[in-house]
Amino acid sequence: MDRATLQIRHNAEARRFEATIDRLLCRCDYRMHGNTMMLVHTEVPPQLEGRGIAGWLVGAAFDHAREHGMDVLPVCSYVGAWARRHPEVEPLLAR
C-alpha cells in the first residue's frame, strides 16, 4: 500500500480525515476554531502501525487546510512531530 492507493476521505460530519483498511478505521480528528483547524487526535489500529498511514492522514488534513485557506494548530503530539519533519507546512501553522 502507498499514498496513491490509500483512499482518504474527509468526513466533515465527524470532523475527521479517515481511511478504512481491512475493515479497520484509521483517523485524524479535528476541531474548528474560526479559520483554524485544530488537529486533536490521530489513531491507527496497532496491527496497521508503522506503515505511514498516520502521516498520510495528517498530510491530507494539511492539504485540505491549504486548499481552503485555513491555519492549522497541531494539538495532537503526533501531528506536532509530523509538522516538525515537514517544513513545507510551516506557513500553515497557526501563530
GROMACS .gro file of C-alpha atoms in nm:
model
   95
    1MET     CA    1   0.000   0.000   0.000
    2ASP     CA    2   0.113   0.354  -0.074
    3ARG     CA    3  -0.037   0.702  -0.056
    4ALA     CA    4  -0.159   0.680  -0.414
    5THR     CA    5  -0.370   0.371  -0.343
    6LEU     CA    6  -0.491   0.468   0.006
    7GLN     CA    7  -0.838   0.621  -0.014
    8ILE     CA    8  -0.855   0.901   0.242
    9ARG     CA    9  -1.195   1.061   0.295
   10HIS     CA   10  -1.279   1.392   0.458
   11ASN     CA   11  -1.573   1.310   0.683
   12ALA     CA   12  -1.689   1.664   0.759
   13GLU     CA   13  -1.981   1.547   0.973
   14ALA     CA   14  -1.749   1.352   1.206
   15ARG     CA   15  -1.476   1.620   1.169
   16ARG     CA   16  -1.202   1.383   1.064
   17PHE     CA   17  -0.993   1.251   0.780
   18GLU     CA   18  -1.027   0.875   0.761
   19ALA     CA   19  -0.933   0.561   0.576
   20THR     CA   20  -1.061   0.208   0.624
   21ILE     CA   21  -0.809  -0.071   0.574
   22ASP     CA   22  -0.905  -0.435   0.622
   23ARG     CA   23  -1.225  -0.308   0.791
   24LEU     CA   24  -1.018  -0.109   1.045
   25LEU     CA   25  -1.074   0.266   1.079
   26CYS     CA   26  -0.771   0.498   1.076
   27ARG     CA   27  -0.839   0.863   1.152
   28CYS     CA   28  -0.713   1.214   1.214
   29ASP     CA   29  -0.971   1.415   1.412
   30TYR     CA   30  -1.002   1.792   1.413
   31ARG     CA   31  -1.198   2.078   1.564
   32MET     CA   32  -1.253   2.415   1.404
   33HIS     CA   33  -1.197   2.743   1.583
   34GLY     CA   34  -1.275   3.021   1.340
   35ASN     CA   35  -1.047   2.964   1.041
   36THR     CA   36  -0.810   2.740   1.237
   37MET     CA   37  -0.820   2.363   1.204
   38MET     CA   38  -0.704   2.214   1.534
   39LEU     CA   39  -0.574   1.861   1.472
   40VAL     CA   40  -0.657   1.695   1.803
   41HIS     CA   41  -0.614   1.320   1.763
   42THR     CA   42  -0.459   1.069   1.525
   43GLU     CA   43  -0.536   0.699   1.557
   44VAL     CA   44  -0.422   0.394   1.362
   45PRO     CA   45  -0.502   0.044   1.495
   46PRO     CA   46  -0.194  -0.137   1.632
   47GLN     CA   47  -0.199  -0.400   1.359
   48LEU     CA   48  -0.158  -0.124   1.096
   49GLU     CA   49   0.106   0.087   1.271
   50GLY     CA   50   0.440   0.152   1.107
   51ARG     CA   51   0.306   0.173   0.751
   52GLY     CA   52   0.293   0.553   0.721
   53ILE     CA   53  -0.085   0.572   0.741
   54ALA     CA   54  -0.100   0.832   1.019
   55GLY     CA   55   0.136   1.056   0.824
   56TRP     CA   56  -0.078   1.028   0.512
   57LEU     CA   57  -0.389   1.121   0.711
   58VAL     CA   58  -0.214   1.423   0.864
   59GLY     CA   59  -0.083   1.521   0.521
   60ALA     CA   60  -0.437   1.507   0.383
   61ALA     CA   61  -0.556   1.736   0.664
   62PHE     CA   62  -0.280   1.988   0.585
   63ASP     CA   63  -0.363   1.967   0.212
   64HIS     CA   64  -0.728   2.040   0.292
   65ALA     CA   65  -0.630   2.337   0.509
   66ARG     CA   66  -0.406   2.475   0.233
   67GLU     CA   67  -0.680   2.437  -0.030
   68HIS     CA   68  -0.932   2.619   0.192
   69GLY     CA   69  -0.708   2.896   0.326
   70MET     CA   70  -0.706   2.765   0.683
   71ASP     CA   71  -0.441   2.773   0.953
   72VAL     CA   72  -0.351   2.451   1.136
   73LEU     CA   73  -0.289   2.414   1.507
   74PRO     CA   74  -0.128   2.078   1.597
   75VAL     CA   75  -0.279   1.971   1.931
   76CYS     CA   76  -0.202   1.601   1.891
   77SER     CA   77   0.163   1.525   1.972
   78TYR     CA   78   0.196   1.308   1.661
   79VAL     CA   79   0.078   1.595   1.440
   80GLY     CA   80   0.328   1.832   1.603
   81ALA     CA   81   0.613   1.589   1.544
   82TRP     CA   82   0.498   1.531   1.185
   83ALA     CA   83   0.487   1.907   1.118
   84ARG     CA   84   0.842   1.949   1.250
   85ARG     CA   85   0.960   1.685   0.999
   86HIS     CA   86   0.777   1.861   0.713
   87PRO     CA   87   0.897   2.222   0.695
   88GLU     CA   88   0.685   2.280   0.384
   89VAL     CA   89   0.375   2.305   0.609
   90GLU     CA   90   0.528   2.572   0.836
   91PRO     CA   91   0.342   2.858   0.659
   92LEU     CA   92   0.012   2.689   0.752
   93LEU     CA   93   0.083   2.667   1.124
   94ALA     CA   94  -0.134   2.892   1.342
   95ARG     CA   95   0.061   3.162   1.521
   0.00000   0.00000   0.00000
